[in-house]
Structures are given as C-alpha cells and as structure tokens.
Tab-separated table of C-alpha atoms in Angstrom:
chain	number	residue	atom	x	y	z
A	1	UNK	CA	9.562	15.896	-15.619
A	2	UNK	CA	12.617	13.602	-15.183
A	3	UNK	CA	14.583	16.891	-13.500
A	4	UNK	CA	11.752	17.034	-10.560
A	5	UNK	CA	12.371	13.099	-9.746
A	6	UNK	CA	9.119	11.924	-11.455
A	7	UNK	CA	12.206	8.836	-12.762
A	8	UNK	CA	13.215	8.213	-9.893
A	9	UNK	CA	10.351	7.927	-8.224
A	10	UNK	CA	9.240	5.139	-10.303
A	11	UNK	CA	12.179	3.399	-9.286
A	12	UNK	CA	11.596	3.796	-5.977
A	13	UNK	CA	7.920	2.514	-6.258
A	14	UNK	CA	9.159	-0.421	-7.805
A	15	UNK	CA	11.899	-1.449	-5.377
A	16	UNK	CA	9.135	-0.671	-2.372
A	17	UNK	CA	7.031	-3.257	-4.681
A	18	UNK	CA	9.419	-6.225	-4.540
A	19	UNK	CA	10.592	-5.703	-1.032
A	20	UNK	CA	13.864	-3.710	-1.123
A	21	UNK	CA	13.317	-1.353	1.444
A	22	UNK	CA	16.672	-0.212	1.884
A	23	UNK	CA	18.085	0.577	-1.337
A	24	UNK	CA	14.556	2.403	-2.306
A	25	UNK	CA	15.131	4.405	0.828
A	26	UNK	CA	18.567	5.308	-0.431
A	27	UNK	CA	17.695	6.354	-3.132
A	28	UNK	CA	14.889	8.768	-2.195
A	29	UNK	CA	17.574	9.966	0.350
A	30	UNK	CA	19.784	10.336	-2.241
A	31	UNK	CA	16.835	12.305	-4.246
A	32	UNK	CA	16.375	14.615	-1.269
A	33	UNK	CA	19.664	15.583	-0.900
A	34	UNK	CA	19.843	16.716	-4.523
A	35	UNK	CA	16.843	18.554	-3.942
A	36	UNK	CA	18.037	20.621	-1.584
A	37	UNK	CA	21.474	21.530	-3.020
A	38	UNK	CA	19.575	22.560	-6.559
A	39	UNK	CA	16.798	24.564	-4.334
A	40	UNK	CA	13.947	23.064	-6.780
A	41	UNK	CA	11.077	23.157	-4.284
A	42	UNK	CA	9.127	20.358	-6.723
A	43	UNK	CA	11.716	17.984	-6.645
A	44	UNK	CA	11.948	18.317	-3.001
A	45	UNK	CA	8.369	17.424	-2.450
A	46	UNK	CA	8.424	14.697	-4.453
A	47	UNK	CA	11.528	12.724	-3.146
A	48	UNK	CA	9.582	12.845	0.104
A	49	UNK	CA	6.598	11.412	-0.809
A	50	UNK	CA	8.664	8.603	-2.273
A	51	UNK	CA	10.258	8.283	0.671
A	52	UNK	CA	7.813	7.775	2.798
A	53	UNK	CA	6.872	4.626	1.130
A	54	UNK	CA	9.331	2.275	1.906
A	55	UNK	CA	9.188	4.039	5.613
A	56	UNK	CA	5.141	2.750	5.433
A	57	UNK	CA	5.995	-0.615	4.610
A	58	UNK	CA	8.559	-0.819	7.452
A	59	UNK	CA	6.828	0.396	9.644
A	60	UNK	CA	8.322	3.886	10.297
A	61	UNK	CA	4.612	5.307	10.147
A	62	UNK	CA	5.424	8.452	12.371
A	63	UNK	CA	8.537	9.194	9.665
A	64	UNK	CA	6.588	8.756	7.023
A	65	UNK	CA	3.594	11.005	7.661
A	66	UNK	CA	6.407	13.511	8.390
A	67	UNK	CA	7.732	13.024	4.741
A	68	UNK	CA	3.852	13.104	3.553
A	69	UNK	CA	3.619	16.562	5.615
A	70	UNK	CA	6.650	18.019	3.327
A	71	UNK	CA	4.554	17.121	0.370
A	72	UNK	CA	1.748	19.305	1.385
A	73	UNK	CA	4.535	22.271	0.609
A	74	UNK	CA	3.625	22.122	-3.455
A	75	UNK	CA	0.281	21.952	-2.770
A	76	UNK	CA	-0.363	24.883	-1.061
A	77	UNK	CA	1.626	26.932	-3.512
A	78	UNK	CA	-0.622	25.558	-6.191
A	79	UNK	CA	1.182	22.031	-7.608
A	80	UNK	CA	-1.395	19.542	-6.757
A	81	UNK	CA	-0.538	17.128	-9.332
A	82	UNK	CA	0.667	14.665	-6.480
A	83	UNK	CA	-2.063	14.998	-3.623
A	84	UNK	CA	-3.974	11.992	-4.571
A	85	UNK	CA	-0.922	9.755	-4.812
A	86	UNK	CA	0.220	11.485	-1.219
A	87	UNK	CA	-3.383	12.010	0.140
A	88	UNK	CA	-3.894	7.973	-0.766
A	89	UNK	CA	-0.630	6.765	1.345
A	90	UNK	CA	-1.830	9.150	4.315
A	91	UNK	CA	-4.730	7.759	4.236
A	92	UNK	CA	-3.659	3.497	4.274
A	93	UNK	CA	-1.467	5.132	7.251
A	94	UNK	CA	-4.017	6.513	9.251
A	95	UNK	CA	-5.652	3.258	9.087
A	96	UNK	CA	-2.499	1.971	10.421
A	97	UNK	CA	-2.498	4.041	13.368
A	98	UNK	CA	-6.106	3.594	13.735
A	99	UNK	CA	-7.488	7.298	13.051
A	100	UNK	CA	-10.320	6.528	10.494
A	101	UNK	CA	-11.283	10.333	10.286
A	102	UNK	CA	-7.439	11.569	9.218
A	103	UNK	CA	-7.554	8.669	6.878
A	104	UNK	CA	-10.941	10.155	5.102
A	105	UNK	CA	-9.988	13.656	5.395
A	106	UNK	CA	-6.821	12.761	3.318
A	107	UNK	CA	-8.909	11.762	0.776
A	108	UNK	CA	-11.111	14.393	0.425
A	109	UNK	CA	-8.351	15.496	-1.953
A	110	UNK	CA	-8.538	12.767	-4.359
A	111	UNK	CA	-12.173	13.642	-5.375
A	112	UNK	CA	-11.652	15.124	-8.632
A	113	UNK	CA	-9.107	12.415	-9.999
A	114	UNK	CA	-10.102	11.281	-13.911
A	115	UNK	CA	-11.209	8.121	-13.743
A	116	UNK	CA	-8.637	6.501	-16.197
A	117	UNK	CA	-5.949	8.137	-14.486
A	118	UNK	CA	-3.553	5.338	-12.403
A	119	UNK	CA	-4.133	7.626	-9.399
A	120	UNK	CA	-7.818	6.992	-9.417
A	121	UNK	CA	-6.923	3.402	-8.766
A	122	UNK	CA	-4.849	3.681	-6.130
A	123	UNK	CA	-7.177	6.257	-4.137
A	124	UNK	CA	-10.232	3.913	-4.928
A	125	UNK	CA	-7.679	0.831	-2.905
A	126	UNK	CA	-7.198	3.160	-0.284
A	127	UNK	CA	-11.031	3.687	-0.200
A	128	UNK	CA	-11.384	0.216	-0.231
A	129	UNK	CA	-9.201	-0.227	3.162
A	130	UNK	CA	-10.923	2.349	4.764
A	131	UNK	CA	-14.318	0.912	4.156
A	132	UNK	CA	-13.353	-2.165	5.649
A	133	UNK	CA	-11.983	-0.901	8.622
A	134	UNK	CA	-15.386	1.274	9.065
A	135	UNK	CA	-17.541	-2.058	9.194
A	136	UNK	CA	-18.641	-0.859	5.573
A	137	UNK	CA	-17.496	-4.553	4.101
A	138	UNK	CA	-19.565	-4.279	0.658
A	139	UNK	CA	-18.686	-0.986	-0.418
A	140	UNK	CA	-15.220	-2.203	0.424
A	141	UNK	CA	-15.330	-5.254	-2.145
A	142	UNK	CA	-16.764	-3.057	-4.371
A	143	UNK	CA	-14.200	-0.235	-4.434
A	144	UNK	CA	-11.421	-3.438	-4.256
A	145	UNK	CA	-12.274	-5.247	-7.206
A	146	UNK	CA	-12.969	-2.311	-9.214
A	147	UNK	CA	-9.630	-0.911	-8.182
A	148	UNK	CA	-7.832	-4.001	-9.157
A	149	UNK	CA	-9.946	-4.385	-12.131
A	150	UNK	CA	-8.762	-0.782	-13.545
A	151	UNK	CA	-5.175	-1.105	-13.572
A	152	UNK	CA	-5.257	-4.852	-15.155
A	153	UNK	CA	-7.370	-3.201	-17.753
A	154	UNK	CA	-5.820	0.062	-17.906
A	155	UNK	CA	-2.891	-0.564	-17.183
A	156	UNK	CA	-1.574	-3.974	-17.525
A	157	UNK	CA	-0.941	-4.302	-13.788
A	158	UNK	CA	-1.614	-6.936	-11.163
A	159	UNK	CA	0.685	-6.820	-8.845
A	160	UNK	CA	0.557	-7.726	-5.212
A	161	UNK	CA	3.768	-5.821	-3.832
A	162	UNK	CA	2.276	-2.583	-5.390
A	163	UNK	CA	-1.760	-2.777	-4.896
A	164	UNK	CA	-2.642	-6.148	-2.846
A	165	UNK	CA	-6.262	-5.590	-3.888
A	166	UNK	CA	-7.205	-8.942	-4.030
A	167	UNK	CA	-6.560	-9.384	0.315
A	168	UNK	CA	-9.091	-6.506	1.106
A	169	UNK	CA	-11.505	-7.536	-1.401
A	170	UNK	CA	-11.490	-11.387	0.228
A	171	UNK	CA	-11.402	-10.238	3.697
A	172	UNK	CA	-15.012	-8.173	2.715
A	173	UNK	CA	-16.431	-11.676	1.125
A	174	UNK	CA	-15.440	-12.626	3.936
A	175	UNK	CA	-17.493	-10.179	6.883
A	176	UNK	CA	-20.410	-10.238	4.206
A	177	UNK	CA	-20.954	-14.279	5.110
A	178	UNK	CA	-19.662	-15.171	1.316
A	179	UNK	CA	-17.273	-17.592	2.345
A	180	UNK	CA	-16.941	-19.365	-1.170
A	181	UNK	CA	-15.497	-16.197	-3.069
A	182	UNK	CA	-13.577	-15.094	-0.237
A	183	UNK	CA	-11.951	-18.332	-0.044
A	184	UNK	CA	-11.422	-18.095	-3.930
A	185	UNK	CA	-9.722	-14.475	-3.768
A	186	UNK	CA	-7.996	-15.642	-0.991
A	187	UNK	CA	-6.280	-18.476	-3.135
A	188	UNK	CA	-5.666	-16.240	-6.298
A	189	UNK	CA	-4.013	-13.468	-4.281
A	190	UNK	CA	-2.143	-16.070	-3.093
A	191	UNK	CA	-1.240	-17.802	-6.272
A	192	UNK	CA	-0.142	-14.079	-7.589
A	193	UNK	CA	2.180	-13.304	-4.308
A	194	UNK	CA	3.897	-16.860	-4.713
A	195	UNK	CA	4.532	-15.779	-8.583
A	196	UNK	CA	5.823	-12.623	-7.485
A	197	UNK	CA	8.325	-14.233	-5.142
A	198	UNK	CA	8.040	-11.171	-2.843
A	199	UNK	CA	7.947	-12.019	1.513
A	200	UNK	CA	6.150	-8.993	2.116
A	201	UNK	CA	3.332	-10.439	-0.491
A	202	UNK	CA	3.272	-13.593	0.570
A	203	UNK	CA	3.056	-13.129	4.072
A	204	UNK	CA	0.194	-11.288	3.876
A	205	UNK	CA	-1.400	-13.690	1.523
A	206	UNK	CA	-1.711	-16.079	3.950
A	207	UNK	CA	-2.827	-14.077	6.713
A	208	UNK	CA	-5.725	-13.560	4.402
A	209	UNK	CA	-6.154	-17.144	3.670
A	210	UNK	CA	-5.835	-17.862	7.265
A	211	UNK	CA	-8.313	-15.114	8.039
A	212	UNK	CA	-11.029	-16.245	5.895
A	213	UNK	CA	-10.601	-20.254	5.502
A	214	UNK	CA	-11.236	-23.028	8.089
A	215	UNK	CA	-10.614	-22.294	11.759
A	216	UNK	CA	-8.145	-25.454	11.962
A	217	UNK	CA	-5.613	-24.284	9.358
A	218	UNK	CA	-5.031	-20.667	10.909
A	219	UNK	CA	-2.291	-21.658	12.711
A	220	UNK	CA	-0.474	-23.507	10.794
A	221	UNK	CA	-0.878	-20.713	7.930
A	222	UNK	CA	0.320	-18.113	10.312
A	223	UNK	CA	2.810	-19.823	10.958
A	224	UNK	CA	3.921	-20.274	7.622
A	225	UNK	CA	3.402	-16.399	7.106
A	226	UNK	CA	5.693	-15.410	10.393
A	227	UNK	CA	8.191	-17.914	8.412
A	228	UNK	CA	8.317	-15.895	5.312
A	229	UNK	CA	8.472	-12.499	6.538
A	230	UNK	CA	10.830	-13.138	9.498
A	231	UNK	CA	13.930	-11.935	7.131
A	232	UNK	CA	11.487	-9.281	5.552
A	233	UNK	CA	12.367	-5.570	5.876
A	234	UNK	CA	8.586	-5.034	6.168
A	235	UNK	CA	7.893	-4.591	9.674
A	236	UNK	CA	4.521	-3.832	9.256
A	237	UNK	CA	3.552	-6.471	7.544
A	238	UNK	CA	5.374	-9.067	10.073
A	239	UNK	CA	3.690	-7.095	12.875
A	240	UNK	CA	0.803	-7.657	11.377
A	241	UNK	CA	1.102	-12.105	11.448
A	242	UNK	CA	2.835	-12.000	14.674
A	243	UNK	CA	-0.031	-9.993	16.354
A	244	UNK	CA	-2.979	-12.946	14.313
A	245	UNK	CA	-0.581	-15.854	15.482
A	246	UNK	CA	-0.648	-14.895	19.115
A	247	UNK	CA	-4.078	-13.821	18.480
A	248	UNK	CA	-5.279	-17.660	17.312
C-alpha cells in the first residue's frame, strides 16, 4: 500500500489539517511526479486526490475538481477503494461553488461505505453540509453529530482542521430556533480550534459563534476571525469572514 502513496497521503491530510498548505501541496506534487515516471496508474490517482485538498482549502476549487476528475481514472477501471474519500471532497466543493445537485450526485458513490469504516464519517460530514445548505437543518445536525460522534468513538479523533463537525452541527441548532445548544457547540468548537492552535480553525470558529450568538457581538467576532486568518494560506476560509464582516 505504501508504494501507491496511501503514506504519503496521510501526511498530506495531516499538514492540510494544521494549516500548511504549501508544503502538503509539495509534497503531493512531489507524489505526482513519481507517479508518472514509475507509470503506476494507482499511485497517480491517488497523489491527486491528495492534492486537491490543500487546493480546497485555498481556495483553488476549479484546480482541485480537476485533480478530483483524475481520480475518477481508477474507478472506472475497477479500483473504487477511494471514491467515497474523493466523491466526499467533490461534494463539500460543489457546495462551495454553489451546485447542490453535483454535490449529491458525488455522493451517490459513497452509499455502500461500512459503517465503521473512517470513510463513512467523512461522507456522513459532507452529508451534513449539504443538508444545511438545502434548508434541510435537522437532518443536518443529525448527520453532524453522528459524524463527529463516530470518529471520537471509532477512532480517537476530534479534530477541527480535519472534520469541523461541531460548526455545521451549531449552525443547524441554530436555523432549527435552538439557540441554547447552538450557542453551546458554538463555544466547544471553539474551545477545540483554540487547542488546536490552527488559523484556518479558529477563524471559522468564530464565524460560527458570531453566526449563531447575540446580534451585538458579530462584529467584533468577525473581526477577530478576519484577524486570525489574515496570514492564513486558507483562502477559502478568509473569504468566507471577509464576505460575513461586510455582510454585518
């Protein structure tokens, strides 16, 4: 497995997870360009989903469903061990860019996932997003909390730079009229991002907290979110506060 990248690609995960952009770019760069010289078509496929991950998170989302579209290569010659990892970033893209039908048709692939699989997880988040955006804001919270609530169990992981599953689950408290549990997921996803250290996490933390707490403190939370993900390589993420600050 290590030959085909499946190493490297954690590595590249986890850099995208703590912010460094650039070197996990490099890296799955680096992987593609071995790909190519060894001729492995698995490897090659695999390098580009990773790369399109940090190319998500900065914004690059044209580049990175191009990367995503090289993945689709295994699949159709019969390796699908990777569409619901792939079909799940598609789909948090779409979203992105607004296309809520793309986003469900990528998906459709994810349907036969095991349940205790990590990938299950991480489609079910996606799910989650999509939900939301689709005015669907209790099947969101549903499919968020259970999401985050498999890989702590699972898996031992609660991490906001990886699956932020605590901001879409207290942005649906939110739209359902719950304000005293959105407030409180709010403040806990904010408590993790502020452990984590990570800009990208925090940021968005407080865009959720300034989304779903008193009128009279958006602002100034904004504010403090633009702060924190000025130097960010996330682009998205600081497109994201810069559009709710001018917005309040």
């Amino acid at each position: 497995a290590a030959s085909y990248g499946v190493l490297t690609g954690i590595l590249v995960q986890a850099l995208a997870s703590v912010d460094e952009l650039e070197f996990a770019e490099q890296l799955a760069d680096d992987a593609l360009h071995a790909a190519r010289r060894s001729g492995s078509l698995l490897s090659y496929t695999m390098a580009s989903y990773h790369r399109a991950i940090p190319r998500y998170h900065r914004g690059a989302l044209q580049d990175a469903l191009a990367d995503l579209d090289q993945t689709m290569i295994a699949s159709r010659e019969g390796w699908t061990a990777g569409d619901a990892w792939g079909g799940a970033l598609r789909a948090h893209i779409q979203i992105e860019l607004g296309d809520h039908g793309a986003a469900e048709a990528a998906l459709a692939s994810s349907v036969d996932v095991p349940a205790d699989w990590m990938e299950a997880s991480i489609v079910q988040f996606a799910r989650a997003r999509l939900a939301l955006a689709d005015g669907r804001p209790e099947q969101a919270l549903s499919d968020a909390l259970a999401a985050g609530g498999q890989l702590e169990q699972g898996f031992g992981i609660d991490h906001p730079g990886f699956v932020p599953w605590r901001w879409t689950a207290s942005l649906a408290a939110h739209a359902l009229g719950d304000a005293t549990r959105a407030q409180a997921l709010a403040r806990s996803g904010l408590e993790r991002a502020q452990w984590s250290g990570i800009p990208r996490a925090t940021g968005m933390a407080l865009r959720t907290l300034a989304a779903t707490g008193p009128d009279d403190r958006r602002i100034e939370l904004l504010a403090e979110a633009v702060g924190v993900l000025r130097s960010s390589p996330s682009v998205l993420a600081y497109g994201h506060v810069l559009f709710d600050l001018g917005a309040a």
